[in-house]
Coordinates of C-alpha atoms in Angstrom, one line a residue:
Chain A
X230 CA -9.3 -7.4 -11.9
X231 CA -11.9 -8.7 -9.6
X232 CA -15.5 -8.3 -10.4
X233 CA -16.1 -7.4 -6.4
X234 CA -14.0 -4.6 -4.4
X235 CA -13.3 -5.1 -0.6
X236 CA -16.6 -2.8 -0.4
X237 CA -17.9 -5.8 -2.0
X238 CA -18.8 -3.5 -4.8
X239 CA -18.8 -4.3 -8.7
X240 CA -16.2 -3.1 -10.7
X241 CA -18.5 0.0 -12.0
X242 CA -19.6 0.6 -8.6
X243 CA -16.1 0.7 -7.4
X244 CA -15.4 3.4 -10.0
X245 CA -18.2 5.2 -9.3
X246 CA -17.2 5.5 -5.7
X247 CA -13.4 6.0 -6.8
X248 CA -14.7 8.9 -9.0
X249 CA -16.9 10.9 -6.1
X250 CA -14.2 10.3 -3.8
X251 CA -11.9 12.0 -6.3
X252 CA -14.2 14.8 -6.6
X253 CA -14.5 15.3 -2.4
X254 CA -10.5 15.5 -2.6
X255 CA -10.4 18.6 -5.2
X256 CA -13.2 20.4 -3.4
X257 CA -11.4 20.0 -0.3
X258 CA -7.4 20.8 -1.7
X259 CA -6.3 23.5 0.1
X260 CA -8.8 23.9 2.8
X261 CA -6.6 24.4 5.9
X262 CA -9.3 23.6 8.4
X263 CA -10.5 20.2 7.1
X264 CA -8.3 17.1 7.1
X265 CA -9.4 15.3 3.3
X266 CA -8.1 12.3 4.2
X267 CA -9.8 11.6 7.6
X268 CA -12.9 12.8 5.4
X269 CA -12.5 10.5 2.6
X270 CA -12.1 7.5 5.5
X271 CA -15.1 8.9 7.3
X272 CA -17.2 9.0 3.8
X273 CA -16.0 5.1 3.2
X274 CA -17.3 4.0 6.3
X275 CA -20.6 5.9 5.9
X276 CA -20.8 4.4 2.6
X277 CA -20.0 0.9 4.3
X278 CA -22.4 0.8 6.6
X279 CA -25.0 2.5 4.4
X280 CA -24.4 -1.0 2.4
X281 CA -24.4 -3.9 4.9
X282 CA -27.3 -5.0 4.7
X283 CA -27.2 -4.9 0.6
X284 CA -27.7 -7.9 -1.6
X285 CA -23.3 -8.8 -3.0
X286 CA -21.7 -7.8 -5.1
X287 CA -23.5 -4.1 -5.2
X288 CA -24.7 -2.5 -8.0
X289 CA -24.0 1.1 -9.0
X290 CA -27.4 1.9 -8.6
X291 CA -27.7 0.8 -5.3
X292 CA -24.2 2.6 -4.5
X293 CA -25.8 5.7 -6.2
X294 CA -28.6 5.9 -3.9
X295 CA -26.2 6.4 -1.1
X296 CA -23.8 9.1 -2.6
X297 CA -27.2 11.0 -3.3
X298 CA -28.6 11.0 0.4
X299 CA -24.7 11.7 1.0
X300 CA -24.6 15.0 -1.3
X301 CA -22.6 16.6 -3.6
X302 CA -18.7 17.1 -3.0
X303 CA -19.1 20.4 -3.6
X304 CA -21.4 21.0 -0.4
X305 CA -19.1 20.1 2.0
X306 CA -17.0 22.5 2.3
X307 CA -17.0 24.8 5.4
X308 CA -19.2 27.6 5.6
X309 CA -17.8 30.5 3.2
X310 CA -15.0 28.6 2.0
X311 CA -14.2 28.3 -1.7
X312 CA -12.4 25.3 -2.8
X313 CA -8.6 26.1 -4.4
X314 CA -9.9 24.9 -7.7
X315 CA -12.6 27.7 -8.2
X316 CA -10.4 30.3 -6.3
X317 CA -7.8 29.8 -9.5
X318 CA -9.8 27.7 -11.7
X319 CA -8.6 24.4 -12.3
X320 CA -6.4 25.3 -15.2
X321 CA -5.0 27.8 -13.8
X322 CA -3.8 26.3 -10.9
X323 CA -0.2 26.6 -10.4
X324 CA 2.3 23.7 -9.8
X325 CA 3.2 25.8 -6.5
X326 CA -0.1 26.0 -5.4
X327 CA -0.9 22.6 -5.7
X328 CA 2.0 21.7 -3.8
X329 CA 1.7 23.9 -1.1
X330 CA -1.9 21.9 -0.7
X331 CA -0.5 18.5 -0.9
X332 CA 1.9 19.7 1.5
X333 CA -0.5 20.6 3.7
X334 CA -2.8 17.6 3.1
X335 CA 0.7 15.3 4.2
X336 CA 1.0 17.8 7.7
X337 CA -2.4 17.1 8.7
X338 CA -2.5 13.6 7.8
X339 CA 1.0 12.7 9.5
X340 CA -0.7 14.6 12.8
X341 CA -3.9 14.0 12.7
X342 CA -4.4 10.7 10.8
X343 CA -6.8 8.6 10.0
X344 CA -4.2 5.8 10.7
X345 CA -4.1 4.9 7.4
X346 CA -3.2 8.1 5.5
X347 CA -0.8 8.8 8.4
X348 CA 1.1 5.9 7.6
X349 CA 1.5 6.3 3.7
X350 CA 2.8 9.8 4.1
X351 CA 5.2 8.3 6.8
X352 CA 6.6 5.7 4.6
X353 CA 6.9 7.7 1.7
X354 CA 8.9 10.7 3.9
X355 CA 11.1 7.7 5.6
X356 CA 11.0 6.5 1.8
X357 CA 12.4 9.8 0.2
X358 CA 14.8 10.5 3.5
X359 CA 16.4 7.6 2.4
X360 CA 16.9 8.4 -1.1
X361 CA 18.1 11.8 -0.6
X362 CA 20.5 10.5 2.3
X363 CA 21.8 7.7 0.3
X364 CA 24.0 6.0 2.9
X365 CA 20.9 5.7 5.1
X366 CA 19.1 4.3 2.2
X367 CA 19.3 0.4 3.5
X368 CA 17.7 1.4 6.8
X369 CA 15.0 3.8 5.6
X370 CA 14.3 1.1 3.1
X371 CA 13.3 -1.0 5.8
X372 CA 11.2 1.3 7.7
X373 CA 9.4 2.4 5.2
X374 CA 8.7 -0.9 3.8
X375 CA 7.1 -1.9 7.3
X376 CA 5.2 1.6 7.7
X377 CA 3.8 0.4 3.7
X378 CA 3.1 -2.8 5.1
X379 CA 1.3 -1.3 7.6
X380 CA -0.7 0.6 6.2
X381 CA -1.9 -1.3 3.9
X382 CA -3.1 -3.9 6.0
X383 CA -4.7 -1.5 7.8
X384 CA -6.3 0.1 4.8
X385 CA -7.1 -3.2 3.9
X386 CA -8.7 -4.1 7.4
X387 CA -10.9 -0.8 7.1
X388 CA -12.1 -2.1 4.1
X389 CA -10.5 1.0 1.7
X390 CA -9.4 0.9 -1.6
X391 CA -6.3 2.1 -2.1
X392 CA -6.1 4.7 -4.8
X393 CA -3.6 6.0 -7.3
X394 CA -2.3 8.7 -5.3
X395 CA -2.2 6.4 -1.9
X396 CA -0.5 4.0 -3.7
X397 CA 2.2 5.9 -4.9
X398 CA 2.9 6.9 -1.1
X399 CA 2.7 3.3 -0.2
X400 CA 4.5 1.1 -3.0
X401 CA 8.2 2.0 -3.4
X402 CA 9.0 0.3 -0.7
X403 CA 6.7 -3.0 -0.9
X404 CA 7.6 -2.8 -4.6
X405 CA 11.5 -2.7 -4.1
X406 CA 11.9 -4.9 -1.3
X407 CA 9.7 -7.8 -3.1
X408 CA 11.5 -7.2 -6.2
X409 CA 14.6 -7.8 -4.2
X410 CA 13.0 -10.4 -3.0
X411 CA 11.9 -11.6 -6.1
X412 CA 15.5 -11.5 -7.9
X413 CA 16.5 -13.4 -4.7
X414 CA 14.6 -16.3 -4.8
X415 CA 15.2 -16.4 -9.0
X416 CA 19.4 -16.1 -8.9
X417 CA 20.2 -18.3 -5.7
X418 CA 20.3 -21.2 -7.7
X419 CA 22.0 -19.3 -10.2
X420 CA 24.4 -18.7 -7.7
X421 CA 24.6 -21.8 -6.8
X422 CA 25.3 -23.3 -9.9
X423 CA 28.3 -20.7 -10.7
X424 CA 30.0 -21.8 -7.5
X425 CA 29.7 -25.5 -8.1
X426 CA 31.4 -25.0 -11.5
X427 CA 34.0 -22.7 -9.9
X428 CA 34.6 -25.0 -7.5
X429 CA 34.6 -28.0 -9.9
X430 CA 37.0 -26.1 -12.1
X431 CA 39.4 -25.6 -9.1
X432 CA 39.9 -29.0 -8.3
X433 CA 40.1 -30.6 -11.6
X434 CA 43.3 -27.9 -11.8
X435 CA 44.3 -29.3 -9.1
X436 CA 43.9 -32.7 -9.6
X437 CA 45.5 -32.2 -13.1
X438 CA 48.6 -30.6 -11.7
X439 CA 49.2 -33.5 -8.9
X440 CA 48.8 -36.4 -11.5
X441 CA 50.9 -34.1 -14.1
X442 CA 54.1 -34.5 -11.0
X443 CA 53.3 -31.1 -9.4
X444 CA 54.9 -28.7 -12.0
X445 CA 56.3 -25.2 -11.1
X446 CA 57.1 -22.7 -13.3
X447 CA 60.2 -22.1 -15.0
X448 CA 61.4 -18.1 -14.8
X449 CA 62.4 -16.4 -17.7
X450 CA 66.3 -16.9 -17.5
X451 CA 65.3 -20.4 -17.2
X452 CA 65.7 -20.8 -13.7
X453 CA 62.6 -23.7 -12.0
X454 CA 60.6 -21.5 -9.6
X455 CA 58.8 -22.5 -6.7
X456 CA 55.2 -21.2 -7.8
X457 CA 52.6 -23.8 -9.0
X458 CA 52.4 -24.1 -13.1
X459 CA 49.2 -22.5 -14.0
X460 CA 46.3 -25.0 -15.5
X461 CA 46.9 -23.7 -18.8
X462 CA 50.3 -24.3 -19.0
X463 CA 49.9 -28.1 -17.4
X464 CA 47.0 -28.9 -19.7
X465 CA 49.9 -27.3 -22.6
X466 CA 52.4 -29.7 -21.3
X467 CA 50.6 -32.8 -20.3
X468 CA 47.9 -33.2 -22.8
X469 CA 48.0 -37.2 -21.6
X470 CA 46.4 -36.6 -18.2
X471 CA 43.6 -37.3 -17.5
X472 CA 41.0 -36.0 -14.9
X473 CA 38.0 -37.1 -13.3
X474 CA 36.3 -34.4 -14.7
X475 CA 37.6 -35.2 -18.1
X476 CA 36.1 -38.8 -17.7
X477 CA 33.2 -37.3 -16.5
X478 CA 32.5 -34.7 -19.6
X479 CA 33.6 -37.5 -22.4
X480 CA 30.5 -38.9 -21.3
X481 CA 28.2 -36.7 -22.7
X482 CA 27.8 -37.2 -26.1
X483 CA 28.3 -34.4 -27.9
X484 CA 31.2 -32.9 -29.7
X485 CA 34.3 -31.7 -27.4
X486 CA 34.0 -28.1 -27.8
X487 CA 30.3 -28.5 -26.3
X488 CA 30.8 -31.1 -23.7
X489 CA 31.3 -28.1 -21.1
X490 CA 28.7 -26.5 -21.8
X491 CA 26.6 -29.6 -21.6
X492 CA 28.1 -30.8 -18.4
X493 CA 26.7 -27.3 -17.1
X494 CA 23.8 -27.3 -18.7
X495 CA 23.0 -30.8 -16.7
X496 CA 23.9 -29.4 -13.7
X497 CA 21.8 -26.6 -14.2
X498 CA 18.8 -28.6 -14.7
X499 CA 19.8 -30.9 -11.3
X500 CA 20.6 -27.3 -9.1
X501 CA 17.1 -25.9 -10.6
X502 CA 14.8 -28.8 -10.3
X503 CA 15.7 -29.2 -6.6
X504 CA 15.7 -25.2 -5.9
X505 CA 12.3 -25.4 -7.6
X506 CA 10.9 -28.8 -6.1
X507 CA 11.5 -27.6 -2.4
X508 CA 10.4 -23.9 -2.7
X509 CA 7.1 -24.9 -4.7
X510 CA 6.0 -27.5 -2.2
X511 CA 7.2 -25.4 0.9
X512 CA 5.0 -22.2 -0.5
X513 CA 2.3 -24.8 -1.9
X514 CA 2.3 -26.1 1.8
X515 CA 2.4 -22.3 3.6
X516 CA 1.2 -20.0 0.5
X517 CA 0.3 -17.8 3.6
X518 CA 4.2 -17.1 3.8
X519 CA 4.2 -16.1 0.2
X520 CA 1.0 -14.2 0.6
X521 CA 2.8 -13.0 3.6
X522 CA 5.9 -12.1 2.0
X523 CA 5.0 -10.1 -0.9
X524 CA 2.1 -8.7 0.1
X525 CA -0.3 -7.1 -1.3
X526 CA 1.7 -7.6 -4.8
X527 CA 1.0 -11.4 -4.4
X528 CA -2.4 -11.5 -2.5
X529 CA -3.9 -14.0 -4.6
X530 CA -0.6 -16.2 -4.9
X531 CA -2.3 -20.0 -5.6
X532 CA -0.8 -22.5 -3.2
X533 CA -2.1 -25.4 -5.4
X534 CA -0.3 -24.3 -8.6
X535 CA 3.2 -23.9 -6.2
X536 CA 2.2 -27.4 -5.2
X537 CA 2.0 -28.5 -9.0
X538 CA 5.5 -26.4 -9.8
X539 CA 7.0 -28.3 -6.7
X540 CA 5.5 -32.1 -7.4
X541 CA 6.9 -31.5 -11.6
X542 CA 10.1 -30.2 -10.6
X543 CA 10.2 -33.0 -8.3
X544 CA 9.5 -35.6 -10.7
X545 CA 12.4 -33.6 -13.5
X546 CA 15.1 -34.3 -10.4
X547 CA 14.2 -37.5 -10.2
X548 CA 14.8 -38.2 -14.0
X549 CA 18.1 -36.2 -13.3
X550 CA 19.5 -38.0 -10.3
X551 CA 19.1 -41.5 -12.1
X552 CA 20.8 -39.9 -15.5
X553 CA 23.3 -38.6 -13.0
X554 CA 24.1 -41.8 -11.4
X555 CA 24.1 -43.9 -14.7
X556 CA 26.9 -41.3 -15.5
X557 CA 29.0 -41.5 -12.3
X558 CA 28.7 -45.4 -12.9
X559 CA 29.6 -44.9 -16.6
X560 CA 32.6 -42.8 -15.3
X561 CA 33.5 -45.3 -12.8
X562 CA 32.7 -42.8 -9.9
X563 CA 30.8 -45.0 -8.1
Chain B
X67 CA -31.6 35.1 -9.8
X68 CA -33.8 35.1 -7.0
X69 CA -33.6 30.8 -6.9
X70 CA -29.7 30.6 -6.6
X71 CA -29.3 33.1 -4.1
X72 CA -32.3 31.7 -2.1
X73 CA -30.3 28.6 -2.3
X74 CA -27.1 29.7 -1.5
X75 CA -28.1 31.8 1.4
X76 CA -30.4 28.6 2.5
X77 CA -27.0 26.6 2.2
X78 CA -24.9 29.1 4.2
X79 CA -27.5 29.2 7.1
X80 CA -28.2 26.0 7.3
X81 CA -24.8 25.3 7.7
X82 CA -23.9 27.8 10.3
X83 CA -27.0 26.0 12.4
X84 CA -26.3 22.6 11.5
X85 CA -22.7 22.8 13.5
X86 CA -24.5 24.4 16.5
X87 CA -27.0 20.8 16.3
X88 CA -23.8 18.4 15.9
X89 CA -22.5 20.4 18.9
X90 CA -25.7 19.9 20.8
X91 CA -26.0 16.4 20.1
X92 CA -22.7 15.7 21.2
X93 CA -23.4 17.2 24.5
X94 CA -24.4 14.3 26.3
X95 CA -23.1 11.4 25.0
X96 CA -20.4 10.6 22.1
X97 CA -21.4 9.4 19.0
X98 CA -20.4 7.3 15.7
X99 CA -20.1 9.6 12.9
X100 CA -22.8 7.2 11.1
X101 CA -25.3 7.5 13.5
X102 CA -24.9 11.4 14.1
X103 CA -25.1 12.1 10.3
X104 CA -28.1 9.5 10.1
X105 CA -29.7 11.3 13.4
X106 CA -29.7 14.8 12.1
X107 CA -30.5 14.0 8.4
X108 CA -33.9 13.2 9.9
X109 CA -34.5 16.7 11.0
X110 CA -36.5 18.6 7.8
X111 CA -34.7 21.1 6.1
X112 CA -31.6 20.7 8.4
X113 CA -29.0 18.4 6.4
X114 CA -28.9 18.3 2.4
X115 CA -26.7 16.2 2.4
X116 CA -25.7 13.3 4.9
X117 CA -22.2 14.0 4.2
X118 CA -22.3 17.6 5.3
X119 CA -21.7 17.1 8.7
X120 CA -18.0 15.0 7.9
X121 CA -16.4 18.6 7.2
X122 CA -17.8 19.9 10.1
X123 CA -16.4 17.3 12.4
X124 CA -13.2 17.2 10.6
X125 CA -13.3 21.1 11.4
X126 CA -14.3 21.0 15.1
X127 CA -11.9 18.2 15.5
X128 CA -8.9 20.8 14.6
X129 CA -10.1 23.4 16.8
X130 CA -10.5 21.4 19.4
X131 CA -14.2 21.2 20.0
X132 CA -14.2 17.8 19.8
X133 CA -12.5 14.6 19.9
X134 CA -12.4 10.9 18.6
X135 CA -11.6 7.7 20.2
X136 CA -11.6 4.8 18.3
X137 CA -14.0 1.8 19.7
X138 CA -13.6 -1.5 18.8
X139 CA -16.9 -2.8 17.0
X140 CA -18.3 -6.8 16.5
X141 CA -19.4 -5.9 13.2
X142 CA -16.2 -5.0 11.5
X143 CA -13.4 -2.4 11.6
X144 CA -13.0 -0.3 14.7
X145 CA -15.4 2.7 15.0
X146 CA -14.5 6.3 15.4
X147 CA -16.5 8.2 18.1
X148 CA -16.9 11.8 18.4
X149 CA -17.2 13.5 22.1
X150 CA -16.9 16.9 22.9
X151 CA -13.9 19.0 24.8
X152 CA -14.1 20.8 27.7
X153 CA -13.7 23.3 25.1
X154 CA -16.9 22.8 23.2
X155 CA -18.5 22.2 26.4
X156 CA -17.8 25.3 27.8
X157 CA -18.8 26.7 23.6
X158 CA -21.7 25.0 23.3
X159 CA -23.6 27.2 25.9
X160 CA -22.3 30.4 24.8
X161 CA -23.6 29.4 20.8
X162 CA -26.7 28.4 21.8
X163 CA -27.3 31.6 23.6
X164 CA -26.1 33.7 20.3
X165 CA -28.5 31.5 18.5
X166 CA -31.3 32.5 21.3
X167 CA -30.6 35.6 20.9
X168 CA -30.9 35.7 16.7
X169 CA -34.0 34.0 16.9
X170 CA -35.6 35.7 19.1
X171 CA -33.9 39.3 17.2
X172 CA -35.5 37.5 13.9
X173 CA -39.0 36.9 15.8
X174 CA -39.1 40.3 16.9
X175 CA -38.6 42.2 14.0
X176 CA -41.3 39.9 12.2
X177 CA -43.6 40.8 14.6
X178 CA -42.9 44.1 15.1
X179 CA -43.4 44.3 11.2
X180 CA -46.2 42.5 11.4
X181 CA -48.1 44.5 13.8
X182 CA -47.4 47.6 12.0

């Protein structure tokens, strides 16, 4: 956590203010006339301007000073209005009840702003649309994540704190779509290295079955089909050919059973190093595209230390190409 | 006794009057909600609390006595400004003369009991 807030408050003053503005939201749930969130964005903006010419980062006291000359929560309610919370007593206040206000907080908000408030409850409806109609889910997903993304920048261009409560509204779909994201970027060289084995496997069998003479299978009355012996079968039958790939793993020194898994294991560290080599230096060059990308879950992402990840994972590929090509000439690949 | 119901009755009028001043204010010009909360907190025994008039505005806003438009601003995030309707306009004249009208009710029976 940051000692300043975008307020440019310290941490205590920050809680101070998150506290009060707490407090202006239960005296005004359920008042039908007032819109709570236009009057929390109106009360930041107060406080805001009531601190610009303050000495950073501001102390509580200061911040105090300011919530005094603003007044108690309690006295803002319209004249003759009681808030929901004395009418029932906050106890007894009913899971309906409090609904029905949220409800109405979320109508007034979506219709009558402020901008941002407007946009969280948007998101979050698009957001819950989509999870309820679940073959729509893709494209809500996207809405919503751009309605998240916008409001929080422009939450974070007025200068607000987002809350707990805003924050639920506004995360599901920043969260989801960086976590996508996120599993993205970490399994395409996983990906990757699956298909190069596959692929590797594919046309060693092949290779195997052309040097064994191209065997087919034999059907069970003993009859030669035309279908291609399987690589099992050829690697039964001719145990004497030999493969590239065979020439390849018997370099690795370690026991037979393991050479596989070694041989994959080498290529894994090849696949990764490069995967990680050109995405650290690409986001330690543009870290605004990472910023970009997952914000605000990655607002302080370090370009530098992408830099560092990029240069080591570099210099690890390096190691690996020239172990790599001492092993193709070993092989007689090269 | 006496003290909290002097003080609640002091808050309930004061509140009443204070929406016929950020009505008034309004009349001529628009305003930033910052500088119409810092313009009538300066007026004894009108505003407690700077804050007070928020709810008010948020109020009048939903009844349609007033309007914002937002106003880009050099020092920072655009600024919301309040301006009245034509329908607080054509309000504003008709609560001013109900408050006239109090007033002078209030005066009259003071002096009436005072001259007795």
């Amino acid at each position: 956590m940051t000692a300043e807030s975008t307020l440019g408050l310290t941490a205590a003053a920050e809680a101070r203010l998150d506290e009060y503005l707490a407090q202006v939201r239960r005296a005004l749930l359920g008042v039908p006339d007032v819109n709570s969130a236009e009057i929390e964005a109106d009360i930041r903006e107060h406080v805001e301007n009531e601190l610009r010419g303050a000495v950073r980062p501001v102390e509580q006291l200061v911040l105090e000073v300011v919530l005094r000359r603003l007044g108690p929560p309690t006295q803002w309610l319209p004249p003759g209005r009681v808030p929901v919370t004395a009418q029932v007593g906050a106890a007894a206040m009913t899971f309906g009840q409090f609904l029905k206000a949220r409800f109405r907080a979320a109508r007034e908000a979506i219709w009558r702003g402020p901008e941002d408030w407007r946009l969280a409850y948007l998101s979050f409806g698009v957001f819950a649309f989509g999870v309820i109609a679940f073959p729509l889910f893709p494209l809500c997903l996207v809405v919503s994540y751009f309605l998240s993304r916008a409001g929080v920048a422009v939450a974070a261009d007025k200068g607000v704190t987002l809350d707990v409560g805003r924050k639920w509204l506004l995360y599901p779909p920043v969260v989801l779509v960086s976590l996508v994201l996120t599993l993205g970027v970490v399994t395409a060289p996983i990906g990757m290295i699956i298909g190069t084995v596959d692929e590797a496997r594919s046309a060693d069998a092949f290779e195997r079955w052309h040097l064994a003479g191209e065997p087919t299978t034999v059907s069970s009355w003993g009859r030669p089909t035309t279908m291609r012996m399987s690589d099992r079968e050829v690697r039964a039958k001719f145990p004497e050919v030999r493969t590239k790939l065979d020439g390849l793993l018997a370099a690795f020194p370690v026991p037979p059973a393991l050479r596989e898994v070694a041989a994959v294991g080498f290529l894994s560290v090849g696949v990764l190093s490069a995967w990680w080599g050109v995405l650290g230096l690409v986001a330690g060059a543009v870290p605004w595209l990472v910023r970009g990308l997952f914000f605000p879950l990655h607002g302080v992402f370090c370009g530098r230390r992408a830099g560092w990840l990029g240069t080591a994972a570099l210099v690890l590929l390096a190691v690996w190409a020239a172990a790599a090509y001492r092993l193709a000439e070993a092989v007689g690949l090269i | 006794m006496d003290a909290d119901f002097l003080a609640n009755w002091t808050t309930q009028m004061r509140k009443g009057l204070l929406e016929l001043c950020v009505l008034t204010v309004l009349r001529h010009r628009r305003m930033y909600g910052y500088d119409l909360a810092k313009t009538l907190s300066v007026v004894d025994g009108l505003v407690t609390g700077e804050g007070t008039i928020y709810p008010i505005l948020s109020r009048f806003k939903k009844d349609g006595l007033v309007e914002t438009t937002l106003v880009e601003s050099a020092e920072g995030p655009a600024r919301k400004y309040y301006q009245l309707t034509d329908r607080g306009r054509q309000l504003l004249p008709k609560m001013r003369a109900a408050w006239a009208a109090v007033r002078d009710g209030i005066e009259a029976v003071s002096q009436a009991e005072h001259l007795r």
